[in-house]
Amino acid sequence: MKAHYILFAASALGLAGCSANTGMNTAATTSAVPTLELAATGETVPVGTVARDAADDPAIWRNPDDPAKSLVIGTDKRAGLYVFGMDGSKKSFLPEGELNNVDLREVMIDGRKTVLVGASIRNDLNNAHIGLYRLDADSAELNLLGKFPAGAGEAYGFCFGQDSGDEVFAYMITKAGNVRELKLSFAMGVPNATIMREHKLTTQPEGCVVDDRTGRLYVGEENAAIWMYDLNADAFVPQRFANVNSVELVADVEGLALAPTGANGGYLVASSQGDNAYVLYDLVTGAYVNRFRLIDGLVDGTSETDGIEVMLGDFGPQYPDGLMVVQDGDNGDQTQNFKYVSWRKVLEALEGSE
């Protein structure tokens, strides 16, 4: 059974169909393409794990009633899940051991609107698991709903998808290259996860994101390409969306995020880890749009970014049009953390470059 999404026509997408996934394995070099420069507006406190690669992936919950009380969930992949405030302060921490990526959706569970948070659990390197949690928006705490098997292999990337009928799907990306779709159910308020279908990429992927409007899953194969899966199709095979080519996108391609506009427009944003940049692609045409770096400003710049997230909307005076959160792989003398970027600044930089 496939996910039933509302699919919008996008005949101009220009994707080359490719179910045989030949990785490019491009060596990481500095891109020669002009790169915009802007600065982050804020940052979180460092994660707790010191002297190791620890902070990894963020998710954003926007409080529609009071944007200043919106929350950011961030992983310390050696220890657990943090919840941060809009001022970057630590609101709570849930020790979960080894994990990696995180995502969230608002869903109905047992007749109650719930902020559902999911993460890829890596405590068992031979068998992937998904952790599901309820975010209490008032206390900014995460409460475990359950942990569920997600097939063989080491859990790595993770993202949610939600179709037009409000069914929720989870996508587990293993380090070996498996892309698995799991359907979530909440009968009588009890979560359950069932593997529905699977595809194997040639080399290691991680970042993923689903466009709920169009039913498209985007997956980054770190040294090869960004792939697009049409979740409405019977065949669970990808089309090549963008190449890791050391021109616009420099290996590794890491975090992926969406900045959607209208029925099917907006940007796919990718972390170009190899040259400390962020790349934007047009979601309708698949065309490269522009790229930027975060340099020192109110807070220090970023480098070696893993996970990223973007959410549009009002997040208060500092982030009136939306918030971008990025992991900072080298936070100077401090442990790794996450940087907050005003999406208005990104849009202004794009407009100024035209």
Short mmCIF file of C-alpha atoms in Angstrom, two decimals:
data_model
loop_
_atom_site.label_atom_id
_atom_site.label_comp_id
_atom_site.label_asym_id
_atom_site.label_seq_id
_atom_site.Cartn_x
_atom_site.Cartn_y
_atom_site.Cartn_z
CA MET A 1 0.00 0.00 0.00
CA LYS A 2 1.45 3.31 -1.02
CA ALA A 3 1.00 6.69 0.65
CA HIS A 4 -1.88 8.63 -0.94
CA TYR A 5 -0.81 12.23 -1.28
CA ILE A 6 -2.33 15.07 -3.27
CA LEU A 7 0.04 15.24 -6.23
CA PHE A 8 0.40 18.48 -8.16
CA ALA A 9 1.45 18.54 -11.80
CA ALA A 10 5.10 19.37 -12.23
CA SER A 11 5.91 18.44 -15.79
CA ALA A 12 8.68 21.04 -15.85
CA LEU A 13 10.59 19.29 -13.09
CA GLY A 14 13.13 17.96 -15.57
CA LEU A 15 14.29 15.01 -13.48
CA ALA A 16 16.20 12.25 -15.18
CA GLY A 17 14.64 8.94 -14.12
CA CYS A 18 17.25 6.71 -12.59
CA SER A 19 16.51 3.61 -10.55
CA ALA A 20 20.03 2.29 -11.05
CA ASN A 21 21.88 4.47 -8.57
CA THR A 22 25.39 5.09 -9.79
CA GLY A 23 27.14 7.18 -7.15
CA MET A 24 29.52 9.89 -8.30
CA ASN A 25 31.75 9.69 -5.20
CA THR A 26 33.01 13.19 -5.83
CA ALA A 27 35.86 14.32 -3.60
CA ALA A 28 35.02 17.26 -1.37
CA THR A 29 36.44 20.50 -2.72
CA THR A 30 35.59 24.17 -2.42
CA SER A 31 32.90 25.26 -4.86
CA ALA A 32 33.87 27.85 -7.47
CA VAL A 33 30.29 29.13 -7.69
CA PRO A 34 29.70 32.58 -6.15
CA THR A 35 28.42 32.18 -2.60
CA LEU A 36 26.42 34.72 -0.63
CA GLU A 37 27.44 35.55 2.92
CA LEU A 38 25.15 36.35 5.83
CA ALA A 39 25.16 35.94 9.59
CA ALA A 40 23.08 33.97 12.06
CA THR A 41 20.85 35.87 14.45
CA GLY A 42 21.10 33.55 17.45
CA GLU A 43 22.35 30.22 18.72
CA THR A 44 21.57 27.52 21.25
CA VAL A 45 23.63 26.65 24.26
CA PRO A 46 26.12 23.86 23.44
CA VAL A 47 25.03 20.24 23.72
CA GLY A 48 26.37 18.25 26.63
CA THR A 49 28.75 15.85 24.90
CA VAL A 50 32.22 17.41 24.78
CA ALA A 51 35.22 16.77 22.53
CA ARG A 52 33.20 14.66 20.07
CA ASP A 53 31.01 15.09 17.02
CA ALA A 54 27.70 15.31 18.90
CA ALA A 55 25.08 17.87 17.85
CA ASP A 56 23.45 16.64 14.66
CA ASP A 57 19.91 17.44 13.55
CA PRO A 58 17.15 19.94 14.48
CA ALA A 59 13.36 20.11 14.18
CA ILE A 60 11.17 23.18 14.73
CA TRP A 61 7.77 23.55 16.37
CA ARG A 62 6.08 26.90 15.79
CA ASN A 63 3.67 28.11 18.46
CA PRO A 64 0.89 29.78 16.43
CA ASP A 65 -0.57 31.53 19.47
CA ASP A 66 2.71 32.91 20.82
CA PRO A 67 5.63 32.67 18.34
CA ALA A 68 8.11 33.67 21.05
CA LYS A 69 7.28 30.39 22.78
CA SER A 70 8.15 28.26 19.77
CA LEU A 71 10.59 25.40 20.38
CA VAL A 72 13.54 23.74 18.65
CA ILE A 73 14.36 20.07 19.20
CA GLY A 74 18.00 19.15 18.63
CA THR A 75 19.86 15.86 18.85
CA ASP A 76 23.02 15.14 20.76
CA LYS A 77 23.66 11.93 18.86
CA ARG A 78 25.81 10.57 21.69
CA ALA A 79 23.29 11.21 24.45
CA GLY A 80 19.71 12.23 23.65
CA LEU A 81 17.23 14.93 22.71
CA TYR A 82 17.29 18.59 23.69
CA VAL A 83 14.45 21.09 23.61
CA PHE A 84 15.59 24.70 23.17
CA GLY A 85 13.73 27.99 23.41
CA MET A 86 13.75 30.79 20.86
CA ASP A 87 16.46 32.46 22.94
CA GLY A 88 18.62 29.35 22.54
CA SER A 89 18.29 28.31 26.16
CA LYS A 90 17.95 24.69 27.20
CA LYS A 91 14.37 23.92 28.18
CA SER A 92 14.72 20.17 28.72
CA PHE A 93 16.82 17.14 27.90
CA LEU A 94 15.72 13.52 27.43
CA PRO A 95 18.57 10.98 27.71
CA GLU A 96 18.15 8.41 24.95
CA GLY A 97 21.68 7.24 24.22
CA GLU A 98 22.83 6.99 20.61
CA LEU A 99 20.48 8.57 18.06
CA ASN A 100 20.80 10.73 14.97
CA ASN A 101 18.05 12.59 13.12
CA VAL A 102 14.79 14.09 14.36
CA ASP A 103 11.54 15.37 12.83
CA LEU A 104 8.05 16.33 13.99
CA ARG A 105 4.43 16.61 12.85
CA GLU A 106 1.20 17.68 14.51
CA VAL A 107 -1.20 14.71 14.54
CA MET A 108 -4.35 13.51 16.27
CA ILE A 109 -3.76 10.73 18.80
CA ASP A 110 -6.80 9.40 20.66
CA GLY A 111 -8.73 12.55 19.78
CA ARG A 112 -6.01 14.83 21.11
CA LYS A 113 -3.88 17.15 18.99
CA THR A 114 -0.30 16.05 19.59
CA VAL A 115 3.09 17.37 18.58
CA LEU A 116 4.64 14.06 17.53
CA VAL A 117 8.44 13.93 17.54
CA GLY A 118 10.37 11.06 15.97
CA ALA A 119 14.05 10.14 15.98
CA SER A 120 16.33 7.47 14.55
CA ILE A 121 17.61 5.35 17.47
CA ARG A 122 21.13 3.90 17.05
CA ASN A 123 21.67 2.02 20.31
CA ASP A 124 21.49 -1.28 18.38
CA LEU A 125 23.86 -0.97 15.40
CA ASN A 126 22.46 -4.11 13.76
CA ASN A 127 18.77 -3.20 13.96
CA ALA A 128 17.23 0.20 13.34
CA HIS A 129 14.59 1.63 15.67
CA ILE A 130 12.32 4.66 15.63
CA GLY A 131 11.64 6.55 18.83
CA LEU A 132 8.30 8.36 19.05
CA TYR A 133 7.69 11.12 21.61
CA ARG A 134 5.01 13.62 22.58
CA LEU A 135 6.20 17.21 22.95
CA ASP A 136 4.46 19.03 25.80
CA ALA A 137 4.42 22.57 24.46
CA ASP A 138 3.70 24.07 27.89
CA SER A 139 6.51 22.36 29.80
CA ALA A 140 8.82 22.01 26.73
CA GLU A 141 9.42 18.38 27.72
CA LEU A 142 9.44 15.23 25.63
CA ASN A 143 7.56 12.13 26.78
CA LEU A 144 8.34 8.73 25.27
CA LEU A 145 5.44 7.06 23.44
CA GLY A 146 7.42 4.02 22.33
CA LYS A 147 10.33 2.61 20.34
CA PHE A 148 9.64 0.51 17.27
CA PRO A 149 11.72 -1.81 15.04
CA ALA A 150 12.51 -0.34 11.62
CA GLY A 151 14.36 -3.19 9.93
CA ALA A 152 17.94 -4.41 9.80
CA GLY A 153 20.92 -2.07 9.78
CA GLU A 154 22.19 0.95 11.66
CA ALA A 155 19.59 3.72 11.97
CA TYR A 156 20.79 7.01 10.49
CA GLY A 157 18.53 9.49 8.71
CA PHE A 158 14.89 10.03 9.64
CA CYS A 159 11.89 12.12 8.59
CA PHE A 160 8.09 12.14 8.73
CA GLY A 161 5.53 12.47 5.96
CA GLN A 162 1.82 13.20 6.28
CA ASP A 163 -0.64 12.62 3.43
CA SER A 164 -3.85 14.44 2.53
CA GLY A 165 -5.85 12.03 4.67
CA ASP A 166 -3.68 12.80 7.71
CA GLU A 167 -2.05 9.37 7.68
CA VAL A 168 1.49 9.61 9.05
CA PHE A 169 4.52 7.85 7.60
CA ALA A 170 8.06 7.59 8.88
CA TYR A 171 11.13 7.22 6.66
CA MET A 172 14.12 5.40 8.08
CA ILE A 173 17.45 5.83 6.30
CA THR A 174 20.08 3.27 7.28
CA LYS A 175 23.80 3.82 7.06
CA ALA A 176 24.01 0.97 4.52
CA GLY A 177 21.72 2.83 2.11
CA ASN A 178 18.25 1.43 2.85
CA VAL A 179 15.35 3.88 2.45
CA ARG A 180 12.35 2.42 4.31
CA GLU A 181 8.79 3.66 4.50
CA LEU A 182 6.84 2.83 7.67
CA LYS A 183 3.18 3.56 8.24
CA LEU A 184 2.30 4.78 11.71
CA SER A 185 -1.01 4.04 13.42
CA PHE A 186 -2.44 5.21 16.74
CA ALA A 187 -5.39 2.89 17.39
CA MET A 188 -6.79 3.49 20.88
CA GLY A 189 -3.95 5.95 21.41
CA VAL A 190 -1.29 3.24 21.12
CA PRO A 191 1.39 3.92 18.48
CA ASN A 192 2.51 1.23 16.05
CA ALA A 193 4.88 1.22 13.05
CA THR A 194 4.68 -1.14 10.06
CA ILE A 195 7.28 -1.36 7.27
CA MET A 196 5.52 -0.83 3.92
CA ARG A 197 8.24 -0.66 1.24
CA GLU A 198 11.95 -0.20 0.77
CA HIS A 199 14.64 0.84 -1.70
CA LYS A 200 18.42 0.48 -1.52
CA LEU A 201 20.78 3.27 -2.59
CA THR A 202 24.30 2.36 -3.61
CA THR A 203 26.22 4.35 -1.02
CA GLN A 204 25.59 6.02 2.35
CA PRO A 205 22.63 8.43 2.58
CA GLU A 206 21.41 10.43 5.56
CA GLY A 207 19.35 13.59 5.22
CA CYS A 208 15.72 13.31 4.15
CA VAL A 209 12.61 15.48 4.02
CA VAL A 210 9.05 14.98 2.75
CA ASP A 211 7.00 17.63 0.96
CA ASP A 212 3.53 16.80 2.28
CA ARG A 213 1.88 18.98 -0.38
CA THR A 214 3.15 16.97 -3.33
CA GLY A 215 3.99 13.58 -1.84
CA ARG A 216 7.69 13.74 -2.61
CA LEU A 217 10.48 12.36 -0.48
CA TYR A 218 13.96 13.84 -0.93
CA VAL A 219 17.00 11.83 0.22
CA GLY A 220 20.65 12.89 0.19
CA GLU A 221 23.14 10.19 -0.84
CA GLU A 222 26.15 11.86 0.74
CA ASN A 223 28.74 11.58 -2.03
CA ALA A 224 26.46 11.15 -5.02
CA ALA A 225 23.16 13.00 -5.36
CA ILE A 226 19.88 14.22 -3.94
CA TRP A 227 17.15 11.77 -4.97
CA MET A 228 13.41 12.33 -5.23
CA TYR A 229 10.87 9.54 -4.56
CA ASP A 230 7.31 10.03 -5.82
CA LEU A 231 5.33 8.58 -2.92
CA ASN A 232 2.18 8.37 -5.05
CA ALA A 233 3.79 5.98 -7.52
CA ASP A 234 3.49 2.20 -7.19
CA ALA A 235 7.24 1.81 -7.70
CA PHE A 236 9.34 3.02 -4.78
CA VAL A 237 12.34 4.12 -6.85
CA PRO A 238 14.06 7.51 -7.06
CA GLN A 239 14.74 10.10 -9.69
CA ARG A 240 17.91 12.17 -9.59
CA PHE A 241 17.09 15.69 -8.36
CA ALA A 242 20.57 17.22 -8.00
CA ASN A 243 24.15 16.03 -8.34
CA VAL A 244 26.89 16.24 -5.75
CA ASN A 245 29.21 17.80 -8.30
CA SER A 246 31.71 19.96 -6.36
CA VAL A 247 30.24 22.95 -8.21
CA GLU A 248 26.93 23.89 -6.59
CA LEU A 249 26.87 21.01 -4.11
CA VAL A 250 30.03 19.72 -2.43
CA ALA A 251 30.21 16.36 -0.64
CA ASP A 252 28.94 15.49 1.78
CA VAL A 253 25.36 16.49 1.14
CA GLU A 254 23.94 16.33 4.65
CA GLY A 255 20.77 17.95 6.01
CA LEU A 256 17.77 18.68 3.76
CA ALA A 257 14.92 21.10 4.47
CA LEU A 258 11.98 22.71 2.69
CA ALA A 259 10.88 26.33 2.38
CA PRO A 260 7.51 25.81 0.68
CA THR A 261 5.37 28.45 -1.04
CA GLY A 262 1.99 27.99 -2.69
CA ALA A 263 0.71 24.66 -3.94
CA ASN A 264 4.05 23.19 -4.94
CA GLY A 265 6.66 25.98 -5.11
CA GLY A 266 9.48 27.11 -2.90
CA TYR A 267 12.96 25.80 -2.21
CA LEU A 268 14.71 22.61 -1.24
CA VAL A 269 17.65 23.60 0.98
CA ALA A 270 20.69 21.32 1.34
CA SER A 271 23.74 21.40 3.56
CA SER A 272 26.85 21.41 1.34
CA GLN A 273 29.10 20.18 4.11
CA GLY A 274 32.27 19.97 2.02
CA ASP A 275 32.55 23.74 1.69
CA ASN A 276 30.48 24.94 4.66
CA ALA A 277 27.58 26.26 2.59
CA TYR A 278 23.82 25.89 2.05
CA VAL A 279 22.32 25.38 -1.40
CA LEU A 280 18.84 26.26 -2.65
CA TYR A 281 16.98 24.46 -5.46
CA ASP A 282 13.65 25.31 -7.05
CA LEU A 283 11.11 22.66 -6.02
CA VAL A 284 9.11 22.91 -9.25
CA THR A 285 11.88 22.87 -11.85
CA GLY A 286 14.69 21.26 -9.86
CA ALA A 287 16.95 24.12 -10.97
CA TYR A 288 19.84 25.39 -8.86
CA VAL A 289 18.93 28.83 -7.42
CA ASN A 290 21.77 30.07 -5.20
CA ARG A 291 23.97 29.25 -2.21
CA PHE A 292 25.14 30.99 0.96
CA ARG A 293 27.42 30.67 3.96
CA LEU A 294 27.02 31.83 7.55
CA ILE A 295 29.93 34.01 8.63
CA ASP A 296 30.80 35.60 11.97
CA GLY A 297 28.36 38.26 13.13
CA LEU A 298 26.23 38.50 16.26
CA VAL A 299 27.28 34.89 16.81
CA ASP A 300 30.05 32.91 15.13
CA GLY A 301 29.60 31.41 11.70
CA THR A 302 29.03 27.74 10.90
CA SER A 303 31.08 24.96 9.41
CA GLU A 304 30.77 21.23 8.67
CA THR A 305 26.99 21.39 9.07
CA ASP A 306 25.06 18.14 9.45
CA GLY A 307 21.33 18.65 10.00
CA ILE A 308 19.26 21.68 9.01
CA GLU A 309 15.61 22.69 9.25
CA VAL A 310 13.51 25.56 7.89
CA MET A 311 10.01 26.60 8.93
CA LEU A 312 8.22 29.59 7.46
CA GLY A 313 5.88 31.86 9.41
CA ASP A 314 6.08 34.40 12.21
CA PHE A 315 8.56 33.49 14.94
CA GLY A 316 8.69 36.95 16.51
CA PRO A 317 10.53 40.21 15.74
CA GLN A 318 13.89 38.58 15.03
CA TYR A 319 12.39 35.95 12.70
CA PRO A 320 9.30 37.55 11.14
CA ASP A 321 9.17 35.41 7.98
CA GLY A 322 10.54 32.13 9.25
CA LEU A 323 13.34 30.36 11.05
CA MET A 324 16.24 28.29 9.76
CA VAL A 325 18.18 26.17 12.27
CA VAL A 326 21.54 24.63 11.35
CA GLN A 327 23.98 22.43 13.21
CA ASP A 328 27.43 23.96 13.72
CA GLY A 329 30.15 21.32 13.50
CA ASP A 330 32.90 23.60 14.82
CA ASN A 331 31.73 25.95 17.54
CA GLY A 332 35.14 27.39 18.37
CA ASP A 333 36.21 26.72 21.95
CA GLN A 334 32.79 25.37 22.86
CA THR A 335 30.97 22.12 22.24
CA GLN A 336 28.85 21.90 19.08
CA ASN A 337 25.51 23.68 18.98
CA PHE A 338 22.78 24.96 16.62
CA LYS A 339 22.54 28.38 14.98
CA TYR A 340 19.31 30.32 14.31
CA VAL A 341 18.96 32.19 11.01
CA SER A 342 16.26 34.69 10.03
CA TRP A 343 14.65 33.47 6.81
CA ARG A 344 13.99 37.10 5.91
CA LYS A 345 17.77 37.61 5.80
CA VAL A 346 18.08 34.69 3.40
CA LEU A 347 15.38 36.10 1.12
CA GLU A 348 16.93 39.57 1.21
CA ALA A 349 20.32 38.14 0.28
CA LEU A 350 18.76 36.26 -2.63
CA GLU A 351 16.96 39.36 -3.87
CA GLY A 352 20.12 41.44 -3.55
CA SER A 353 22.07 38.99 -5.70
CA GLU A 354 19.69 39.22 -8.65
#
